[in-house]
Tab-separated table of C-alpha atoms in Angstrom:
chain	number	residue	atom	x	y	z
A	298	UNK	CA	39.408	33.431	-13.127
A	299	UNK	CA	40.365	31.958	-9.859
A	300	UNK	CA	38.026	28.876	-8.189
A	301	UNK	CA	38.139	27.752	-4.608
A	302	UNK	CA	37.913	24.258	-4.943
A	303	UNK	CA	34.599	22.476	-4.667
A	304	UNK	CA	33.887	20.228	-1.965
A	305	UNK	CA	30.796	18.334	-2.054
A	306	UNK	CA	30.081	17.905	1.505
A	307	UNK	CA	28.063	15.070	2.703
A	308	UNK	CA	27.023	14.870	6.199
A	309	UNK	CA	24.571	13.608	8.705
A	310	UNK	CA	22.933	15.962	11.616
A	311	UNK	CA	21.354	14.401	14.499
A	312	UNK	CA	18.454	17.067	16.610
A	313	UNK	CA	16.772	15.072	19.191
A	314	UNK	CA	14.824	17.940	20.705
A	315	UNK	CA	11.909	18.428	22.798
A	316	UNK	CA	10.223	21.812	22.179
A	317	UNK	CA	9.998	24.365	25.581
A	318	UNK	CA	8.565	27.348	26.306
A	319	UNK	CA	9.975	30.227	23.824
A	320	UNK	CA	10.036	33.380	22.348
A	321	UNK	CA	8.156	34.291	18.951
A	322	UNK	CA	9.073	32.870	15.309
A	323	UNK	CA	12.466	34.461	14.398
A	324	UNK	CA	14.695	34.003	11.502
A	325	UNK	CA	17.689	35.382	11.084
A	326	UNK	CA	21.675	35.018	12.960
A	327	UNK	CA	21.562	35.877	16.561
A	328	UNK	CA	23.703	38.306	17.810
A	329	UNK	CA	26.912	35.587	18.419
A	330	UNK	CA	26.164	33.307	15.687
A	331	UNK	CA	28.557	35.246	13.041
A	332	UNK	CA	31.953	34.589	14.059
A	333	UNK	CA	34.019	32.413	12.043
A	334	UNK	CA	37.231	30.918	13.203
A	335	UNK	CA	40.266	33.053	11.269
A	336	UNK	CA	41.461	30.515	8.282
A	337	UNK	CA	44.175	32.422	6.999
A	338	UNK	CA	46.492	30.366	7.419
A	339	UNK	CA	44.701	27.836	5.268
A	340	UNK	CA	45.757	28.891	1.254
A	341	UNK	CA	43.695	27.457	-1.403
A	342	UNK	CA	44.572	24.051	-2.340
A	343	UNK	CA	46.784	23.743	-5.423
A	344	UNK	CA	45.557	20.309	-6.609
A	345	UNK	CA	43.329	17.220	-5.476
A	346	UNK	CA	46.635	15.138	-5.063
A	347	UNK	CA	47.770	18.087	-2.242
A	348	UNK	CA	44.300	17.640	-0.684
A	349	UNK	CA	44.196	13.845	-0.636
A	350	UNK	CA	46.968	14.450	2.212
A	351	UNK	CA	45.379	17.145	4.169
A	352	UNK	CA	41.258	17.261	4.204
A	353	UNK	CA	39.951	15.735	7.113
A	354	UNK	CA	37.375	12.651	6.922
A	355	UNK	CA	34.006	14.241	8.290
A	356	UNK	CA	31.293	12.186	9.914
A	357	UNK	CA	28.895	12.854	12.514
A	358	UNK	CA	28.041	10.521	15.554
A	359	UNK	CA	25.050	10.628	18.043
A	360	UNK	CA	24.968	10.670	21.538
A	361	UNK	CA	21.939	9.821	23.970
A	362	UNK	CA	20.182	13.394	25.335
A	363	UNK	CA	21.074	13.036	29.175
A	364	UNK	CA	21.803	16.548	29.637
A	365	UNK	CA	18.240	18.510	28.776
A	366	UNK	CA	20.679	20.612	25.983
A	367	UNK	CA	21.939	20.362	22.658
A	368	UNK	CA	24.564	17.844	21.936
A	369	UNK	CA	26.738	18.059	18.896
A	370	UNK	CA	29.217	15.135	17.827
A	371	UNK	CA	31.615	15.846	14.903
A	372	UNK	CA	34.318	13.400	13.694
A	373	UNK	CA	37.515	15.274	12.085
A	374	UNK	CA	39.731	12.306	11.768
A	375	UNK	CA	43.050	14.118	10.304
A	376	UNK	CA	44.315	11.166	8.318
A	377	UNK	CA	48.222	9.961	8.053
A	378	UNK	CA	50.065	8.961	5.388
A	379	UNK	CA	51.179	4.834	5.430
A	380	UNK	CA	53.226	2.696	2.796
A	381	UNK	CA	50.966	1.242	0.317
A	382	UNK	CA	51.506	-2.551	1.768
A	383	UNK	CA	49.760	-1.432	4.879
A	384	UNK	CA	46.277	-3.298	5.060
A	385	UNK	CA	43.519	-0.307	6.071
A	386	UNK	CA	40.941	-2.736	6.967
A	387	UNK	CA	37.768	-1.088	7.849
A	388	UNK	CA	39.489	2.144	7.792
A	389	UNK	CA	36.794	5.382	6.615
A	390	UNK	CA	39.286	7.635	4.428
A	391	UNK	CA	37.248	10.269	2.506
A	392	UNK	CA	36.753	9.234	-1.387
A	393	UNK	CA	38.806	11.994	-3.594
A	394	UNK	CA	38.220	13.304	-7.122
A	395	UNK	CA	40.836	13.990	-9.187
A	396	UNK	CA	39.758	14.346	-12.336
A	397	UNK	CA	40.367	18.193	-12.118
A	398	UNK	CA	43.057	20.241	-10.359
A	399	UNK	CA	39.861	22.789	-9.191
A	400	UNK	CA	37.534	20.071	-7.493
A	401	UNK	CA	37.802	17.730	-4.573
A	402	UNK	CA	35.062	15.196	-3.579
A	403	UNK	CA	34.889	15.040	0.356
A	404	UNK	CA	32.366	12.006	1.439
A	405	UNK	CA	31.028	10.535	4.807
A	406	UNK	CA	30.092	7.626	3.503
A	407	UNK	CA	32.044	4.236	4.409
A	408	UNK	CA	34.354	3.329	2.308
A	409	UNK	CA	36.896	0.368	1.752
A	410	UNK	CA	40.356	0.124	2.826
A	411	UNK	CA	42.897	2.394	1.891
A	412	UNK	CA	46.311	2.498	1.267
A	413	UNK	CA	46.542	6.218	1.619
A	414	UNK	CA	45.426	7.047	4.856
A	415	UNK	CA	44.651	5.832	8.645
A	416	UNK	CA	42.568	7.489	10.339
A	417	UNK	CA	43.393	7.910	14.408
A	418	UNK	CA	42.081	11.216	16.024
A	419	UNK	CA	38.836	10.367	18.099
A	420	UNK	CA	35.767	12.283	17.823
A	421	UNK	CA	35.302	15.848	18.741
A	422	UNK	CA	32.822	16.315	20.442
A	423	UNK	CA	30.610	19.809	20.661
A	424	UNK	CA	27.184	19.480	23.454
A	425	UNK	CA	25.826	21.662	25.411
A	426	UNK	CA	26.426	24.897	23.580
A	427	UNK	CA	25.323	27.537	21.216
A	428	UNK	CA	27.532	28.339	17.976
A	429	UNK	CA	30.043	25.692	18.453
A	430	UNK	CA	31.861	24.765	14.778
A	431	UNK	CA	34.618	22.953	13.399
A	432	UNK	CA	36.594	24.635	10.461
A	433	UNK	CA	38.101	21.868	7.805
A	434	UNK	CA	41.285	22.773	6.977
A	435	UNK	CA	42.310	22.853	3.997
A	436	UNK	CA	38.742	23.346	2.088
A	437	UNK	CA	36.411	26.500	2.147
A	438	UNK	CA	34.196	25.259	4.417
A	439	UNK	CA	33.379	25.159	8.028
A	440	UNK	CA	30.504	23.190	9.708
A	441	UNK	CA	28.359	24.936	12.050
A	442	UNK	CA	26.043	23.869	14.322
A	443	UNK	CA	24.666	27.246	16.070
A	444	UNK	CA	21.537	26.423	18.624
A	445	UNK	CA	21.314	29.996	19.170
A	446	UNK	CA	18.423	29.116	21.498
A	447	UNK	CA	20.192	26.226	22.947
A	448	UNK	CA	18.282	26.822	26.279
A	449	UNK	CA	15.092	25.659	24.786
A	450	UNK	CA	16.233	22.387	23.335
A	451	UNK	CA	15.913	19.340	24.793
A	452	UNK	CA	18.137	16.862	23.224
A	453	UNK	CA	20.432	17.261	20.551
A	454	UNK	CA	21.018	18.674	17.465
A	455	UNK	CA	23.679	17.965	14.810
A	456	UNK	CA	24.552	17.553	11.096
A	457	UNK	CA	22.675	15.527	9.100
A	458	UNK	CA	19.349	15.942	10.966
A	459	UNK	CA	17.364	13.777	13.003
A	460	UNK	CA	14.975	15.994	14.398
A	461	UNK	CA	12.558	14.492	17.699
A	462	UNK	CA	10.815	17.678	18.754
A	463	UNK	CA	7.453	18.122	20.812
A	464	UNK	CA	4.837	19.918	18.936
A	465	UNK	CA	2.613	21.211	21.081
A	466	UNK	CA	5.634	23.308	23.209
A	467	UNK	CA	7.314	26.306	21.763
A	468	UNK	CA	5.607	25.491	18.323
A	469	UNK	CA	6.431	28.671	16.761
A	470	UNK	CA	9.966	28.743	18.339
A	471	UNK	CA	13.355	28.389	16.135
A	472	UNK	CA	15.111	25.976	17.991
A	473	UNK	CA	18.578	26.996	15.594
A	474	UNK	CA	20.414	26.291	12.345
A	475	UNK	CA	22.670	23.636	11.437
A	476	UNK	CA	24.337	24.814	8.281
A	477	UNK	CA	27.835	24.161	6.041
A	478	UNK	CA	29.457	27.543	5.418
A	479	UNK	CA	32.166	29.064	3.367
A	480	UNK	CA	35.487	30.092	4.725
A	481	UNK	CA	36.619	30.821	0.778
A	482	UNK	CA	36.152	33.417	-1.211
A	483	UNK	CA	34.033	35.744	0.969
A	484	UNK	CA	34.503	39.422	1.578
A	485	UNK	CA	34.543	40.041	-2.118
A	486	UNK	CA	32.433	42.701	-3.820
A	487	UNK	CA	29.302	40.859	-5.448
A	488	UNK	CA	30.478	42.748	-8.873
A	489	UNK	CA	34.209	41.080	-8.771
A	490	UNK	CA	32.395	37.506	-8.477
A	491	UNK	CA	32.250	35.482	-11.434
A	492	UNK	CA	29.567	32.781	-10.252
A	493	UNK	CA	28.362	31.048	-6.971
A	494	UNK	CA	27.362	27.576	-8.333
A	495	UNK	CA	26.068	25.611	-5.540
A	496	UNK	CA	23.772	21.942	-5.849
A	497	UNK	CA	21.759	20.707	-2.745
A	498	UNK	CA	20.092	17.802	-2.659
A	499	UNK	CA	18.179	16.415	0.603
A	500	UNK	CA	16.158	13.386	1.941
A	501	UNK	CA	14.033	13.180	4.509
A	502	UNK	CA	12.857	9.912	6.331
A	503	UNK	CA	9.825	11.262	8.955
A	504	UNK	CA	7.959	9.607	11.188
A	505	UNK	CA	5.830	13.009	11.862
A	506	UNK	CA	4.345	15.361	10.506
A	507	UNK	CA	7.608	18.356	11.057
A	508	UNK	CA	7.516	22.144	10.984
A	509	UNK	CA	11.259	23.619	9.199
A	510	UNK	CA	12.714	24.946	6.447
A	511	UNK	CA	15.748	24.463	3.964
A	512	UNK	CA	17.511	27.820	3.236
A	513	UNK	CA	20.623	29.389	2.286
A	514	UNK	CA	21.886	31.995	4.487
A	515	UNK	CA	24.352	34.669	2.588
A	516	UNK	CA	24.980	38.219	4.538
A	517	UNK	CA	26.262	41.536	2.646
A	518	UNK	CA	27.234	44.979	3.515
A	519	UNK	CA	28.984	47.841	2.080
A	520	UNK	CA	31.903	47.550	4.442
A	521	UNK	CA	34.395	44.555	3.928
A	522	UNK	CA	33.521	41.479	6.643
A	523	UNK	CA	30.925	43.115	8.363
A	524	UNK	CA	28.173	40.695	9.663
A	525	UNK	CA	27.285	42.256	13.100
A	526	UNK	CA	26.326	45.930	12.622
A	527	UNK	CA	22.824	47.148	11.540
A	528	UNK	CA	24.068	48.488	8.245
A	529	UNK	CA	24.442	44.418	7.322
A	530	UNK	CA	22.095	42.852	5.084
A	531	UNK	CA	20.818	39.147	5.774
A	532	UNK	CA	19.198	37.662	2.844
A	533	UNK	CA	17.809	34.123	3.067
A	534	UNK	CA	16.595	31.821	-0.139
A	535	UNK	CA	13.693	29.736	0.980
A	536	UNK	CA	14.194	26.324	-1.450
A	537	UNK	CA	11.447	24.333	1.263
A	538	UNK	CA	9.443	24.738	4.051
A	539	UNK	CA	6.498	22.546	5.912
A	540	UNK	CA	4.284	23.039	8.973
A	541	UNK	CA	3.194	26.828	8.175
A	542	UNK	CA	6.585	28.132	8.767
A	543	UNK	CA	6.725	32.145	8.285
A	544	UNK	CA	9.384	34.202	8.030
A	545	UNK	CA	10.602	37.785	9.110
A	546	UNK	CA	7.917	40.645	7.452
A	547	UNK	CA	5.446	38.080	6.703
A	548	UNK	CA	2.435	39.778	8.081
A	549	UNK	CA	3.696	42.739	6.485
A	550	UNK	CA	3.122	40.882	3.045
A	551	UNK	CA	6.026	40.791	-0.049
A	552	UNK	CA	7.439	43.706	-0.815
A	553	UNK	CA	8.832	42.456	-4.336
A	554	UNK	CA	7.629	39.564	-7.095
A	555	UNK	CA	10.459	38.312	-8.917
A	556	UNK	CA	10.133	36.436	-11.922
A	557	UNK	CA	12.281	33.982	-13.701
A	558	UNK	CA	14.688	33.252	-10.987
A	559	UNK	CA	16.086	29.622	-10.759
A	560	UNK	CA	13.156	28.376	-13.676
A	561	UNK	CA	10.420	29.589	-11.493
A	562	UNK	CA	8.481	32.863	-11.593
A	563	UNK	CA	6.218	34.098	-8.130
A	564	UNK	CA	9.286	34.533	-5.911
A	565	UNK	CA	8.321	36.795	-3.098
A	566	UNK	CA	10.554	38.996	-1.284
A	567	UNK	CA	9.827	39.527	2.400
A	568	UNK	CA	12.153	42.211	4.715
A	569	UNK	CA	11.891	42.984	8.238
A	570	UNK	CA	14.212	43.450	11.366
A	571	UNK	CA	15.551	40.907	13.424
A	572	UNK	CA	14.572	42.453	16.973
A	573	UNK	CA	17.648	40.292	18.897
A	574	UNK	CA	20.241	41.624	15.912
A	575	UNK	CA	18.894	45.039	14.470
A	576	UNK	CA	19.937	43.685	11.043
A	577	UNK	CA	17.175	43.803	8.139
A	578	UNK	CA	16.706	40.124	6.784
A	579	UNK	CA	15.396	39.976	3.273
A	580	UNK	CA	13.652	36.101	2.486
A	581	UNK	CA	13.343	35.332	-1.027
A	582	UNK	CA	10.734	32.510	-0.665
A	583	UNK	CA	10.051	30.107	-4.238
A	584	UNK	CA	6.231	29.919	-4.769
A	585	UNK	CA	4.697	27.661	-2.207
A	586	UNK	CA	2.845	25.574	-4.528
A	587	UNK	CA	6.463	25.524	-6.813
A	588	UNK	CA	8.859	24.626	-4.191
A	589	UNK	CA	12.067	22.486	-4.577
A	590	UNK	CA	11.035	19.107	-3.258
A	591	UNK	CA	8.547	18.044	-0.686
A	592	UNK	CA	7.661	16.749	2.534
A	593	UNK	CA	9.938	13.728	1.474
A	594	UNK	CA	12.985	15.793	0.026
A	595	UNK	CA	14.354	17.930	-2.993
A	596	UNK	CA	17.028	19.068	-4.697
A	597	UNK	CA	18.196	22.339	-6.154
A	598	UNK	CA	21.060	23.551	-8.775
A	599	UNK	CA	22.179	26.737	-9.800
A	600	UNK	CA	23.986	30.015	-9.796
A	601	UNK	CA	23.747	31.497	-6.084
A	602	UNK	CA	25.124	34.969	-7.737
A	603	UNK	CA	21.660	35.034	-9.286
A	604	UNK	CA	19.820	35.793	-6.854
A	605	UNK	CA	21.906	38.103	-4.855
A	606	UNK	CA	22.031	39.783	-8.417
A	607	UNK	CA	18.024	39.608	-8.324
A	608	UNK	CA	17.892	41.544	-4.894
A	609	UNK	CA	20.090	44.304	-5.909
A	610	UNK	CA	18.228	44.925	-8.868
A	611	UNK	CA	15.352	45.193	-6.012
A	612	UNK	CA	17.459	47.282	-4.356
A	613	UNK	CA	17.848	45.735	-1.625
A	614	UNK	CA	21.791	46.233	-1.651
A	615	UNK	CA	24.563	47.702	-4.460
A	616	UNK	CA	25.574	45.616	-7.086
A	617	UNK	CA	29.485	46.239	-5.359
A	618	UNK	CA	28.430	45.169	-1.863
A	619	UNK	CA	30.650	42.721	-0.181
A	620	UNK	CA	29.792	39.137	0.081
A	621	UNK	CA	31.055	38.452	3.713
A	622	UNK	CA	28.674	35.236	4.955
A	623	UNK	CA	27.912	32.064	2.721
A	624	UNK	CA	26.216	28.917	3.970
A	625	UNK	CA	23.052	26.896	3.877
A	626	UNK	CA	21.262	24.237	6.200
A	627	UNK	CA	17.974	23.893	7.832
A	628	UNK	CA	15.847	25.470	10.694
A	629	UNK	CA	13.975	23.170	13.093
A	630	UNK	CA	10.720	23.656	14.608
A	631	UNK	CA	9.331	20.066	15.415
A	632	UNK	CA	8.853	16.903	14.318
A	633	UNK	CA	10.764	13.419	13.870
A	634	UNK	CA	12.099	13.565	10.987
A	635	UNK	CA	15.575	12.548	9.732
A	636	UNK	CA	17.352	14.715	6.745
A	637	UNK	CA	20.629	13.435	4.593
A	638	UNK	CA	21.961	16.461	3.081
A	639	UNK	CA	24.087	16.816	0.258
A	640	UNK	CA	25.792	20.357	-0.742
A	641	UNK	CA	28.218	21.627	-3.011
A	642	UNK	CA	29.128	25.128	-2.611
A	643	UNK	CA	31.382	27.612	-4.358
A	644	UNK	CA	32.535	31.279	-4.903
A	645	UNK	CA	34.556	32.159	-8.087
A	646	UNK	CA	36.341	35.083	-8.390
């Protein structure tokens, strides 16, 4: 069995966003948002020791909404090697674990000097723009911050998430997705992976009430990396959600129960069409009065192959589909609210 290695990921998303006039609820990738930046050039790493040389420190930074649009501000300090008699100072390396060869620790948190990396690169910055990412080198990941309906924010919006949204404008409008997502592993057949383990954990610190959702976002299809074409699948796991938020086929009511899934029974399966893609999104939503966390936060562990294995068996998709999109984040209506998320996230093959 082959792993990627694990990264647990731990970054902050600013969204300072005044709602505007908008279309209806919609879930689901727009038609640009499923274009990942080619990381084949990027082999797995061998060991921790070869990543403590080569993953980038990640950290997120805010800047004041002047502009009316979304602003995204991503740190990927590339750190350099320096003799060990080198004082760091306040340097921010990222905190490695190497207690096995398949898992590296990547962490935003500040930590104390160093004596195996500075950190020089300034900030990248991303504002103004739909779909903008940055792909870490080096690890399966890439973080994503796609305001697909950019033109409707006002303000910002970025990882971890700090969400500042009028709700009385655009109420029932998706302002976008801010989500970590594999780069690893994907466009294998569901039946050649071994397991998908994944934890999430998430805070929230609100000074509103806040309408959104916490989700993972996987997309399949019997033809090897397709993500755009109507014969994809879209499948979102609802883990949270608060303010009344709805998804795709609601009003057509569940077309599935599944039982038994993650410790819970009462999962309902919802499918419909995303008009602005023409690709059916299936929502798995946990029972609302058994969902992962609160208003306040959650957490959730498990096997991410089990439900894709659940839908299948709904028949929703072939056991040998491809896997071609991994990722989770959160939606945003409205609200102030501020989210630290933590996420893990793996395929094994």
């Amino acid at each position: 069995m082959r792993a990627c290695p694990q990264l647990v990921l731990i970054l902050s998303a600013i969204a300072a966003v005044d709602g505007a006039a908008g279309s209806n609820c919609r879930h689901g990738r727009p038609k640009n948002g499923n274009s990942i930046p080619d990381v084949s050039a990027n082999p797995y790493l061998a060991t921790a020791k070869d990543a403590s040389s080569i993953i980038p420190t990640i950290s997120t930074t805010v800047e004041s909404a002047k502009t009316g649009q979304a602003q995204t501000a991503v740190s990927t300090e590339k750190p350099q090697v320096t003799e060990p008699t080198i004082d760091a100072g306040d340097i921010q390396p990222q905190e490695l674990d190497t207690s096995s060869q398949n898992t590296a620790s990547l962490s935003t948190s500040r930590q104390t000097r160093s004596t195996m990396a500075a950190l020089k690169e300034p900030a990248k910055k991303f504002c103004g723009k739909p779909n903008e990412s940055e792909v870490l080198f080096g690890t399966p990941w890439i973080v994503f911050s796609m305001n697909y309906n950019y033109q409707s924010i006002k303000g910002s919006s970025c990882w971890s998430v700090l969400w500042d949204i009028d709700p009385t404008v655009g109420t029932n409008l998706v302002k976008g997705y801010n989500f970590i997502g594999l780069t690893q592993g994907l466009e294998t057949r569901l039946s050649d992976i071994k397991s998908i383990p994944s934890k999430y954990e998430w805070t929230t610190s609100k000074t509103t009430d806040y309408k959104g959702n916490v989700v993972y976002d996987f997309m399949t299809s019997d033809t090897k990396g397709d993500s755009t074409t109507s014969k994809a699948q879209e499948l979102m796991l609802w883990l949270n959600w608060q303010g009344g938020q709805v998804t795709i086929g609601w009003g057509e009511g569940p077309i599935a129960t599944i039982d038994g899934l993650f410790g819970k029974d009462g999962w309902k399966l919802y499918q419909g069409v995303n008009a602005d893609t023409g690709i059916t999104v299936s929502s798995l939503l946990c029972p609302e009065d058994g969902q992962f966390g609160d208003e306040d936060g959650g957490s959730f562990e498990g096997d991410i192959k089990d439900w894709l294995v659940a839908l299948s068996k709904e028949g929703v998709f072939k056991s040998d589909t491809y896997v071609n999109v991994g990722n989770a984040g959160m939606e945003p209506y409205y609200g102030t609210v501020d989210f630290d998320n933590h996420l893990s996230l793996r395929i094994n093959v």
